[in-house]
C-alpha cells in the first residue's frame, strides 16, 4: 500500500468533529478536484502490518482512513486488523469506488457537482453526506443537495469551501448558514482543524 502519512490529531469535520483520531492518508485519487486542499500524491510503500504497528502507537479508538481516495487501496483485511486493535474505522470517500463491507463509518463527499457524471457516486448508503459549497461550485445550494436525496444517510452536512479569499469565505459561510436554517435536515460543517491551525 502507498501511504502518504499516518498522524494523530482531532477530527476536524462532520459528525465526529473534535474526536481524537489516528489518520491514515493513502496516496492517490481517481479524481482531480480544483479545490482539493490535500497534498496526497507522495507516499511510501507500507504493508498492512507496518500500518497496524504505526496505528497501535496512538491511544485513540477512532481511525480515519482518508486520501486522496482511500477506497482504491483499503482492504477488508486491514479493517479487520484495526478492529482487532479495538479501533472504530471511519472512511472519507468520494463514493466512486466500492468500500470493504466491514468499515464502521462512511463519510461520503461526492464531487460530481464539480466534475460531472464521471465522478457520480455509486454508493447508495453512508453514515454522513458531506457536500462542499461555494458560489464557484454551485450558485444555489438547493439544486446541488437535491441531487443526493436518493442516498440513504443518517446525517447531512454542508461545508463552506475554503477559497483562500477571506471576504469570499465570509460570504460563503453566510450562505451556508442560511441554507441550513432554511433546510434543518442539513447541518453546518466547518473545517475546525484549519481554524485551530492543527493537522
mmCIF file with all atom_site columns, C-alpha atoms in Angstrom:
data_model
loop_
_atom_site.group_PDB
_atom_site.id
_atom_site.type_symbol
_atom_site.label_atom_id
_atom_site.label_alt_id
_atom_site.label_comp_id
_atom_site.label_asym_id
_atom_site.label_entity_id
_atom_site.label_seq_id
_atom_site.pdbx_PDB_ins_code
_atom_site.Cartn_x
_atom_site.Cartn_y
_atom_site.Cartn_z
_atom_site.occupancy
_atom_site.B_iso_or_equiv
_atom_site.pdbx_formal_charge
_atom_site.auth_seq_id
_atom_site.auth_comp_id
_atom_site.auth_asym_id
_atom_site.auth_atom_id
_atom_site.pdbx_PDB_model_num
ATOM 1   C CA . UNK A 1 1   ? 0.000   0.000  0.000   1.00 0.00 ? 1   UNK A CA 1
ATOM 2   C CA . UNK A 1 2   ? 1.175   3.526  -0.736  1.00 0.00 ? 2   UNK A CA 1
ATOM 3   C CA . UNK A 1 3   ? 0.650   5.682  2.351   1.00 0.00 ? 3   UNK A CA 1
ATOM 4   C CA . UNK A 1 4   ? 1.029   9.452  2.295   1.00 0.00 ? 4   UNK A CA 1
ATOM 5   C CA . UNK A 1 5   ? 1.057   9.847  6.093   1.00 0.00 ? 5   UNK A CA 1
ATOM 6   C CA . UNK A 1 6   ? -0.183  8.466  9.395   1.00 0.00 ? 6   UNK A CA 1
ATOM 7   C CA . UNK A 1 7   ? -0.731  11.010 12.154  1.00 0.00 ? 7   UNK A CA 1
ATOM 8   C CA . UNK A 1 8   ? -2.645  11.624 15.371  1.00 0.00 ? 8   UNK A CA 1
ATOM 9   C CA . UNK A 1 9   ? -4.955  14.616 15.717  1.00 0.00 ? 9   UNK A CA 1
ATOM 10  C CA . UNK A 1 10  ? -8.613  15.587 16.161  1.00 0.00 ? 10  UNK A CA 1
ATOM 11  C CA . UNK A 1 11  ? -11.240 15.008 13.508  1.00 0.00 ? 11  UNK A CA 1
ATOM 12  C CA . UNK A 1 12  ? -11.877 18.462 12.115  1.00 0.00 ? 12  UNK A CA 1
ATOM 13  C CA . UNK A 1 13  ? -15.048 17.993 10.068  1.00 0.00 ? 13  UNK A CA 1
ATOM 14  C CA . UNK A 1 14  ? -18.503 16.451 10.115  1.00 0.00 ? 14  UNK A CA 1
ATOM 15  C CA . UNK A 1 15  ? -20.206 14.330 12.758  1.00 0.00 ? 15  UNK A CA 1
ATOM 16  C CA . UNK A 1 16  ? -17.039 13.318 14.624  1.00 0.00 ? 16  UNK A CA 1
ATOM 17  C CA . UNK A 1 17  ? -15.604 16.856 14.893  1.00 0.00 ? 17  UNK A CA 1
ATOM 18  C CA . UNK A 1 18  ? -13.358 17.161 17.939  1.00 0.00 ? 18  UNK A CA 1
ATOM 19  C CA . UNK A 1 19  ? -12.856 13.425 18.372  1.00 0.00 ? 19  UNK A CA 1
ATOM 20  C CA . UNK A 1 20  ? -9.224  12.251 18.798  1.00 0.00 ? 20  UNK A CA 1
ATOM 21  C CA . UNK A 1 21  ? -8.337  10.088 15.814  1.00 0.00 ? 21  UNK A CA 1
ATOM 22  C CA . UNK A 1 22  ? -5.471  8.365  14.066  1.00 0.00 ? 22  UNK A CA 1
ATOM 23  C CA . UNK A 1 23  ? -5.478  9.374  10.405  1.00 0.00 ? 23  UNK A CA 1
ATOM 24  C CA . UNK A 1 24  ? -4.268  7.021  7.692   1.00 0.00 ? 24  UNK A CA 1
ATOM 25  C CA . UNK A 1 25  ? -3.928  9.014  4.484   1.00 0.00 ? 25  UNK A CA 1
ATOM 26  C CA . UNK A 1 26  ? -3.476  6.879  1.389   1.00 0.00 ? 26  UNK A CA 1
ATOM 27  C CA . UNK A 1 27  ? -1.743  8.297  -1.668  1.00 0.00 ? 27  UNK A CA 1
ATOM 28  C CA . UNK A 1 28  ? -3.531  8.800  -4.944  1.00 0.00 ? 28  UNK A CA 1
ATOM 29  C CA . UNK A 1 29  ? -7.017  9.614  -6.161  1.00 0.00 ? 29  UNK A CA 1
ATOM 30  C CA . UNK A 1 30  ? -9.152  8.775  -9.171  1.00 0.00 ? 30  UNK A CA 1
ATOM 31  C CA . UNK A 1 31  ? -10.446 12.379 -9.367  1.00 0.00 ? 31  UNK A CA 1
ATOM 32  C CA . UNK A 1 32  ? -8.823  15.795 -9.709  1.00 0.00 ? 32  UNK A CA 1
ATOM 33  C CA . UNK A 1 33  ? -10.876 18.405 -7.873  1.00 0.00 ? 33  UNK A CA 1
ATOM 34  C CA . UNK A 1 34  ? -9.845  22.035 -8.453  1.00 0.00 ? 34  UNK A CA 1
ATOM 35  C CA . UNK A 1 35  ? -10.420 22.877 -4.768  1.00 0.00 ? 35  UNK A CA 1
ATOM 36  C CA . UNK A 1 36  ? -8.551  19.887 -3.303  1.00 0.00 ? 36  UNK A CA 1
ATOM 37  C CA . UNK A 1 37  ? -6.556  21.053 -0.267  1.00 0.00 ? 37  UNK A CA 1
ATOM 38  C CA . UNK A 1 38  ? -4.647  17.813 0.335   1.00 0.00 ? 38  UNK A CA 1
ATOM 39  C CA . UNK A 1 39  ? -1.143  17.013 -0.918  1.00 0.00 ? 39  UNK A CA 1
ATOM 40  C CA . UNK A 1 40  ? -1.739  13.260 -1.087  1.00 0.00 ? 40  UNK A CA 1
ATOM 41  C CA . UNK A 1 41  ? 0.306   12.298 -4.160  1.00 0.00 ? 41  UNK A CA 1
ATOM 42  C CA . UNK A 1 42  ? 3.560   11.376 -2.436  1.00 0.00 ? 42  UNK A CA 1
ATOM 43  C CA . UNK A 1 43  ? 3.893   8.398  -0.143  1.00 0.00 ? 43  UNK A CA 1
ATOM 44  C CA . UNK A 1 44  ? 5.850   5.368  0.956   1.00 0.00 ? 44  UNK A CA 1
ATOM 45  C CA . UNK A 1 45  ? 5.126   1.708  0.489   1.00 0.00 ? 45  UNK A CA 1
ATOM 46  C CA . UNK A 1 46  ? 3.830   0.060  3.674   1.00 0.00 ? 46  UNK A CA 1
ATOM 47  C CA . UNK A 1 47  ? 2.464   -3.395 4.402   1.00 0.00 ? 47  UNK A CA 1
ATOM 48  C CA . UNK A 1 48  ? -0.732  -3.845 6.398   1.00 0.00 ? 48  UNK A CA 1
ATOM 49  C CA . UNK A 1 49  ? 1.483   -4.937 9.297   1.00 0.00 ? 49  UNK A CA 1
ATOM 50  C CA . UNK A 1 50  ? 3.509   -1.727 9.038   1.00 0.00 ? 50  UNK A CA 1
ATOM 51  C CA . UNK A 1 51  ? 0.323   0.327  9.162   1.00 0.00 ? 51  UNK A CA 1
ATOM 52  C CA . UNK A 1 52  ? -1.007  -1.571 12.171  1.00 0.00 ? 52  UNK A CA 1
ATOM 53  C CA . UNK A 1 53  ? 2.291   -1.138 14.012  1.00 0.00 ? 53  UNK A CA 1
ATOM 54  C CA . UNK A 1 54  ? 2.181   2.626  13.452  1.00 0.00 ? 54  UNK A CA 1
ATOM 55  C CA . UNK A 1 55  ? -1.508  2.994  14.386  1.00 0.00 ? 55  UNK A CA 1
ATOM 56  C CA . UNK A 1 56  ? -1.021  0.986  17.589  1.00 0.00 ? 56  UNK A CA 1
ATOM 57  C CA . UNK A 1 57  ? 1.301   3.714  18.926  1.00 0.00 ? 57  UNK A CA 1
ATOM 58  C CA . UNK A 1 58  ? -1.660  6.037  19.491  1.00 0.00 ? 58  UNK A CA 1
ATOM 59  C CA . UNK A 1 59  ? -4.402  5.938  22.143  1.00 0.00 ? 59  UNK A CA 1
ATOM 60  C CA . UNK A 1 60  ? -7.384  7.000  20.053  1.00 0.00 ? 60  UNK A CA 1
ATOM 61  C CA . UNK A 1 61  ? -10.147 4.472  19.394  1.00 0.00 ? 61  UNK A CA 1
ATOM 62  C CA . UNK A 1 62  ? -11.126 6.170  16.133  1.00 0.00 ? 62  UNK A CA 1
ATOM 63  C CA . UNK A 1 63  ? -9.139  5.602  12.940  1.00 0.00 ? 63  UNK A CA 1
ATOM 64  C CA . UNK A 1 64  ? -9.989  7.823  9.967   1.00 0.00 ? 64  UNK A CA 1
ATOM 65  C CA . UNK A 1 65  ? -8.932  6.413  6.600   1.00 0.00 ? 65  UNK A CA 1
ATOM 66  C CA . UNK A 1 66  ? -8.678  9.168  4.023   1.00 0.00 ? 66  UNK A CA 1
ATOM 67  C CA . UNK A 1 67  ? -6.764  10.279 0.956   1.00 0.00 ? 67  UNK A CA 1
ATOM 68  C CA . UNK A 1 68  ? -6.823  11.018 -1.944  1.00 0.00 ? 68  UNK A CA 1
ATOM 69  C CA . UNK A 1 69  ? -9.370  8.281  -2.401  1.00 0.00 ? 69  UNK A CA 1
ATOM 70  C CA . UNK A 1 70  ? -8.824  5.543  0.229   1.00 0.00 ? 70  UNK A CA 1
ATOM 71  C CA . UNK A 1 71  ? -11.186 3.039  -1.413  1.00 0.00 ? 71  UNK A CA 1
ATOM 72  C CA . UNK A 1 72  ? -8.565  2.487  -4.114  1.00 0.00 ? 72  UNK A CA 1
ATOM 73  C CA . UNK A 1 73  ? -6.367  0.677  -1.564  1.00 0.00 ? 73  UNK A CA 1
ATOM 74  C CA . UNK A 1 74  ? -8.307  -0.110 1.614   1.00 0.00 ? 74  UNK A CA 1
ATOM 75  C CA . UNK A 1 75  ? -8.867  -3.829 2.200   1.00 0.00 ? 75  UNK A CA 1
ATOM 76  C CA . UNK A 1 76  ? -11.176 -5.855 4.425   1.00 0.00 ? 76  UNK A CA 1
ATOM 77  C CA . UNK A 1 77  ? -8.129  -7.476 5.997   1.00 0.00 ? 77  UNK A CA 1
ATOM 78  C CA . UNK A 1 78  ? -6.659  -4.123 7.096   1.00 0.00 ? 78  UNK A CA 1
ATOM 79  C CA . UNK A 1 79  ? -10.033 -3.088 8.567   1.00 0.00 ? 79  UNK A CA 1
ATOM 80  C CA . UNK A 1 80  ? -10.217 -6.433 10.375  1.00 0.00 ? 80  UNK A CA 1
ATOM 81  C CA . UNK A 1 81  ? -6.730  -5.922 11.827  1.00 0.00 ? 81  UNK A CA 1
ATOM 82  C CA . UNK A 1 82  ? -7.734  -2.435 13.021  1.00 0.00 ? 82  UNK A CA 1
ATOM 83  C CA . UNK A 1 83  ? -10.827 -3.939 14.632  1.00 0.00 ? 83  UNK A CA 1
ATOM 84  C CA . UNK A 1 84  ? -8.578  -6.428 16.412  1.00 0.00 ? 84  UNK A CA 1
ATOM 85  C CA . UNK A 1 85  ? -6.775  -3.428 17.938  1.00 0.00 ? 85  UNK A CA 1
ATOM 86  C CA . UNK A 1 86  ? -10.147 -2.210 19.219  1.00 0.00 ? 86  UNK A CA 1
ATOM 87  C CA . UNK A 1 87  ? -10.379 0.610  16.692  1.00 0.00 ? 87  UNK A CA 1
ATOM 88  C CA . UNK A 1 88  ? -13.501 2.039  15.037  1.00 0.00 ? 88  UNK A CA 1
ATOM 89  C CA . UNK A 1 89  ? -12.764 2.538  11.335  1.00 0.00 ? 89  UNK A CA 1
ATOM 90  C CA . UNK A 1 90  ? -14.182 5.599  9.567   1.00 0.00 ? 90  UNK A CA 1
ATOM 91  C CA . UNK A 1 91  ? -13.614 6.233  5.864   1.00 0.00 ? 91  UNK A CA 1
ATOM 92  C CA . UNK A 1 92  ? -13.799 9.511  3.935   1.00 0.00 ? 92  UNK A CA 1
ATOM 93  C CA . UNK A 1 93  ? -14.646 8.771  0.296   1.00 0.00 ? 93  UNK A CA 1
ATOM 94  C CA . UNK A 1 94  ? -15.883 10.382 -2.904  1.00 0.00 ? 94  UNK A CA 1
ATOM 95  C CA . UNK A 1 95  ? -18.111 7.320  -3.328  1.00 0.00 ? 95  UNK A CA 1
ATOM 96  C CA . UNK A 1 96  ? -16.981 6.301  -6.814  1.00 0.00 ? 96  UNK A CA 1
ATOM 97  C CA . UNK A 1 97  ? -15.328 3.045  -5.662  1.00 0.00 ? 97  UNK A CA 1
ATOM 98  C CA . UNK A 1 98  ? -16.861 0.275  -3.541  1.00 0.00 ? 98  UNK A CA 1
ATOM 99  C CA . UNK A 1 99  ? -15.611 0.054  0.034   1.00 0.00 ? 99  UNK A CA 1
ATOM 100 C CA . UNK A 1 100 ? -14.873 -3.011 2.165   1.00 0.00 ? 100 UNK A CA 1
ATOM 101 C CA . UNK A 1 101 ? -18.074 -4.207 3.813   1.00 0.00 ? 101 UNK A CA 1
ATOM 102 C CA . UNK A 1 102 ? -16.625 -4.144 7.336   1.00 0.00 ? 102 UNK A CA 1
ATOM 103 C CA . UNK A 1 103 ? -15.920 -0.406 7.756   1.00 0.00 ? 103 UNK A CA 1
ATOM 104 C CA . UNK A 1 104 ? -17.796 1.177  10.682  1.00 0.00 ? 104 UNK A CA 1
ATOM 105 C CA . UNK A 1 105 ? -18.497 4.701  9.435   1.00 0.00 ? 105 UNK A CA 1
ATOM 106 C CA . UNK A 1 106 ? -18.707 6.142  5.918   1.00 0.00 ? 106 UNK A CA 1
ATOM 107 C CA . UNK A 1 107 ? -18.373 9.840  5.167   1.00 0.00 ? 107 UNK A CA 1
ATOM 108 C CA . UNK A 1 108 ? -19.494 10.324 1.581   1.00 0.00 ? 108 UNK A CA 1
ATOM 109 C CA . UNK A 1 109 ? -18.287 13.538 -0.055  1.00 0.00 ? 109 UNK A CA 1
ATOM 110 C CA . UNK A 1 110 ? -19.381 13.438 -3.720  1.00 0.00 ? 110 UNK A CA 1
ATOM 111 C CA . UNK A 1 111 ? -17.576 15.548 -6.297  1.00 0.00 ? 111 UNK A CA 1
ATOM 112 C CA . UNK A 1 112 ? -19.801 15.161 -9.354  1.00 0.00 ? 112 UNK A CA 1
ATOM 113 C CA . UNK A 1 113 ? -21.353 18.615 -8.937  1.00 0.00 ? 113 UNK A CA 1
ATOM 114 C CA . UNK A 1 114 ? -17.883 19.885 -9.891  1.00 0.00 ? 114 UNK A CA 1
ATOM 115 C CA . UNK A 1 115 ? -16.512 17.157 -12.142 1.00 0.00 ? 115 UNK A CA 1
ATOM 116 C CA . UNK A 1 116 ? -19.676 15.862 -13.805 1.00 0.00 ? 116 UNK A CA 1
ATOM 117 C CA . UNK A 1 117 ? -21.013 12.370 -14.416 1.00 0.00 ? 117 UNK A CA 1
ATOM 118 C CA . UNK A 1 118 ? -17.596 10.651 -14.299 1.00 0.00 ? 118 UNK A CA 1
ATOM 119 C CA . UNK A 1 119 ? -17.478 11.482 -10.577 1.00 0.00 ? 119 UNK A CA 1
ATOM 120 C CA . UNK A 1 120 ? -21.035 10.371 -9.732  1.00 0.00 ? 120 UNK A CA 1
ATOM 121 C CA . UNK A 1 121 ? -21.058 8.264  -6.547  1.00 0.00 ? 121 UNK A CA 1
ATOM 122 C CA . UNK A 1 122 ? -22.000 4.597  -6.811  1.00 0.00 ? 122 UNK A CA 1
ATOM 123 C CA . UNK A 1 123 ? -22.549 4.305  -3.054  1.00 0.00 ? 123 UNK A CA 1
ATOM 124 C CA . UNK A 1 124 ? -26.237 4.478  -2.127  1.00 0.00 ? 124 UNK A CA 1
ATOM 125 C CA . UNK A 1 125 ? -25.788 4.400  1.637   1.00 0.00 ? 125 UNK A CA 1
ATOM 126 C CA . UNK A 1 126 ? -23.479 6.200  4.083   1.00 0.00 ? 126 UNK A CA 1
ATOM 127 C CA . UNK A 1 127 ? -23.439 7.408  7.664   1.00 0.00 ? 127 UNK A CA 1
ATOM 128 C CA . UNK A 1 128 ? -22.923 11.016 6.705   1.00 0.00 ? 128 UNK A CA 1
ATOM 129 C CA . UNK A 1 129 ? -23.097 13.005 3.488   1.00 0.00 ? 129 UNK A CA 1
ATOM 130 C CA . UNK A 1 130 ? -20.756 15.998 3.332   1.00 0.00 ? 130 UNK A CA 1
ATOM 131 C CA . UNK A 1 131 ? -21.086 18.471 0.476   1.00 0.00 ? 131 UNK A CA 1
ATOM 132 C CA . UNK A 1 132 ? -18.641 21.276 -0.174  1.00 0.00 ? 132 UNK A CA 1
ATOM 133 C CA . UNK A 1 133 ? -20.413 24.501 -1.167  1.00 0.00 ? 133 UNK A CA 1
ATOM 134 C CA . UNK A 1 134 ? -19.411 27.822 -2.710  1.00 0.00 ? 134 UNK A CA 1
ATOM 135 C CA . UNK A 1 135 ? -20.748 30.095 -5.445  1.00 0.00 ? 135 UNK A CA 1
ATOM 136 C CA . UNK A 1 136 ? -17.965 28.908 -7.735  1.00 0.00 ? 136 UNK A CA 1
ATOM 137 C CA . UNK A 1 137 ? -19.101 25.299 -7.352  1.00 0.00 ? 137 UNK A CA 1
ATOM 138 C CA . UNK A 1 138 ? -22.838 25.819 -7.274  1.00 0.00 ? 138 UNK A CA 1
ATOM 139 C CA . UNK A 1 139 ? -24.747 29.122 -7.434  1.00 0.00 ? 139 UNK A CA 1
ATOM 140 C CA . UNK A 1 140 ? -27.599 27.794 -5.308  1.00 0.00 ? 140 UNK A CA 1
ATOM 141 C CA . UNK A 1 141 ? -27.214 25.017 -2.755  1.00 0.00 ? 141 UNK A CA 1
ATOM 142 C CA . UNK A 1 142 ? -30.762 23.668 -3.219  1.00 0.00 ? 142 UNK A CA 1
ATOM 143 C CA . UNK A 1 143 ? -30.300 22.025 -6.661  1.00 0.00 ? 143 UNK A CA 1
ATOM 144 C CA . UNK A 1 144 ? -26.888 20.759 -5.575  1.00 0.00 ? 144 UNK A CA 1
ATOM 145 C CA . UNK A 1 145 ? -28.120 18.994 -2.461  1.00 0.00 ? 145 UNK A CA 1
ATOM 146 C CA . UNK A 1 146 ? -31.259 17.637 -4.148  1.00 0.00 ? 146 UNK A CA 1
ATOM 147 C CA . UNK A 1 147 ? -29.001 15.564 -6.412  1.00 0.00 ? 147 UNK A CA 1
ATOM 148 C CA . UNK A 1 148 ? -28.256 13.320 -3.430  1.00 0.00 ? 148 UNK A CA 1
ATOM 149 C CA . UNK A 1 149 ? -31.704 12.915 -1.894  1.00 0.00 ? 149 UNK A CA 1
ATOM 150 C CA . UNK A 1 150 ? -31.818 9.279  -3.057  1.00 0.00 ? 150 UNK A CA 1
ATOM 151 C CA . UNK A 1 151 ? -28.755 8.376  -0.977  1.00 0.00 ? 151 UNK A CA 1
ATOM 152 C CA . UNK A 1 152 ? -29.604 6.805  2.377   1.00 0.00 ? 152 UNK A CA 1
ATOM 153 C CA . UNK A 1 153 ? -27.674 8.710  5.068   1.00 0.00 ? 153 UNK A CA 1
ATOM 154 C CA . UNK A 1 154 ? -28.095 9.396  8.783   1.00 0.00 ? 154 UNK A CA 1
ATOM 155 C CA . UNK A 1 155 ? -26.623 12.913 8.726   1.00 0.00 ? 155 UNK A CA 1
ATOM 156 C CA . UNK A 1 156 ? -26.284 15.596 6.055   1.00 0.00 ? 156 UNK A CA 1
ATOM 157 C CA . UNK A 1 157 ? -23.581 18.275 6.272   1.00 0.00 ? 157 UNK A CA 1
ATOM 158 C CA . UNK A 1 158 ? -22.994 21.331 4.114   1.00 0.00 ? 158 UNK A CA 1
ATOM 159 C CA . UNK A 1 159 ? -19.428 22.623 4.332   1.00 0.00 ? 159 UNK A CA 1
ATOM 160 C CA . UNK A 1 160 ? -18.403 26.061 3.041   1.00 0.00 ? 160 UNK A CA 1
ATOM 161 C CA . UNK A 1 161 ? -15.489 25.805 0.630   1.00 0.00 ? 161 UNK A CA 1
ATOM 162 C CA . UNK A 1 162 ? -12.269 27.444 1.741   1.00 0.00 ? 162 UNK A CA 1
ATOM 163 C CA . UNK A 1 163 ? -11.324 29.529 -1.297  1.00 0.00 ? 163 UNK A CA 1
ATOM 164 C CA . UNK A 1 164 ? -8.322  31.204 0.316   1.00 0.00 ? 164 UNK A CA 1
ATOM 165 C CA . UNK A 1 165 ? -10.096 34.563 -0.029  1.00 0.00 ? 165 UNK A CA 1
ATOM 166 C CA . UNK A 1 166 ? -11.226 35.878 3.389   1.00 0.00 ? 166 UNK A CA 1
ATOM 167 C CA . UNK A 1 167 ? -14.092 38.020 2.085   1.00 0.00 ? 167 UNK A CA 1
ATOM 168 C CA . UNK A 1 168 ? -15.332 35.317 -0.274  1.00 0.00 ? 168 UNK A CA 1
ATOM 169 C CA . UNK A 1 169 ? -15.183 32.784 2.556   1.00 0.00 ? 169 UNK A CA 1
ATOM 170 C CA . UNK A 1 170 ? -17.299 35.033 4.784   1.00 0.00 ? 170 UNK A CA 1
ATOM 171 C CA . UNK A 1 171 ? -19.993 35.264 2.111   1.00 0.00 ? 171 UNK A CA 1
ATOM 172 C CA . UNK A 1 172 ? -19.929 31.505 1.509   1.00 0.00 ? 172 UNK A CA 1
ATOM 173 C CA . UNK A 1 173 ? -20.235 30.780 5.242   1.00 0.00 ? 173 UNK A CA 1
ATOM 174 C CA . UNK A 1 174 ? -23.180 33.191 5.484   1.00 0.00 ? 174 UNK A CA 1
ATOM 175 C CA . UNK A 1 175 ? -24.982 31.481 2.581   1.00 0.00 ? 175 UNK A CA 1
ATOM 176 C CA . UNK A 1 176 ? -24.268 28.033 4.018   1.00 0.00 ? 176 UNK A CA 1
ATOM 177 C CA . UNK A 1 177 ? -25.687 29.027 7.415   1.00 0.00 ? 177 UNK A CA 1
ATOM 178 C CA . UNK A 1 178 ? -28.805 30.476 5.811   1.00 0.00 ? 178 UNK A CA 1
ATOM 179 C CA . UNK A 1 179 ? -29.325 27.315 3.788   1.00 0.00 ? 179 UNK A CA 1
ATOM 180 C CA . UNK A 1 180 ? -29.066 25.112 6.893   1.00 0.00 ? 180 UNK A CA 1
ATOM 181 C CA . UNK A 1 181 ? -31.559 27.338 8.732   1.00 0.00 ? 181 UNK A CA 1
ATOM 182 C CA . UNK A 1 182 ? -33.997 27.011 5.825   1.00 0.00 ? 182 UNK A CA 1
ATOM 183 C CA . UNK A 1 183 ? -33.394 23.260 5.500   1.00 0.00 ? 183 UNK A CA 1
ATOM 184 C CA . UNK A 1 184 ? -32.811 21.965 9.056   1.00 0.00 ? 184 UNK A CA 1
ATOM 185 C CA . UNK A 1 185 ? -32.181 18.402 7.895   1.00 0.00 ? 185 UNK A CA 1
ATOM 186 C CA . UNK A 1 186 ? -28.757 19.803 6.916   1.00 0.00 ? 186 UNK A CA 1
ATOM 187 C CA . UNK A 1 187 ? -26.047 20.711 9.418   1.00 0.00 ? 187 UNK A CA 1
ATOM 188 C CA . UNK A 1 188 ? -23.140 23.123 9.075   1.00 0.00 ? 188 UNK A CA 1
ATOM 189 C CA . UNK A 1 189 ? -19.700 21.512 8.906   1.00 0.00 ? 189 UNK A CA 1
ATOM 190 C CA . UNK A 1 190 ? -16.649 23.704 9.426   1.00 0.00 ? 190 UNK A CA 1
ATOM 191 C CA . UNK A 1 191 ? -13.021 22.743 8.899   1.00 0.00 ? 191 UNK A CA 1
ATOM 192 C CA . UNK A 1 192 ? -12.156 23.284 12.545  1.00 0.00 ? 192 UNK A CA 1
ATOM 193 C CA . UNK A 1 193 ? -8.619  21.948 12.069  1.00 0.00 ? 193 UNK A CA 1
ATOM 194 C CA . UNK A 1 194 ? -7.923  24.973 9.852   1.00 0.00 ? 194 UNK A CA 1
ATOM 195 C CA . UNK A 1 195 ? -9.487  27.347 12.380  1.00 0.00 ? 195 UNK A CA 1
ATOM 196 C CA . UNK A 1 196 ? -7.359  25.805 15.161  1.00 0.00 ? 196 UNK A CA 1
ATOM 197 C CA . UNK A 1 197 ? -4.301  25.523 12.922  1.00 0.00 ? 197 UNK A CA 1
ATOM 198 C CA . UNK A 1 198 ? -3.784  21.804 13.554  1.00 0.00 ? 198 UNK A CA 1
ATOM 199 C CA . UNK A 1 199 ? -3.374  18.939 11.109  1.00 0.00 ? 199 UNK A CA 1
#
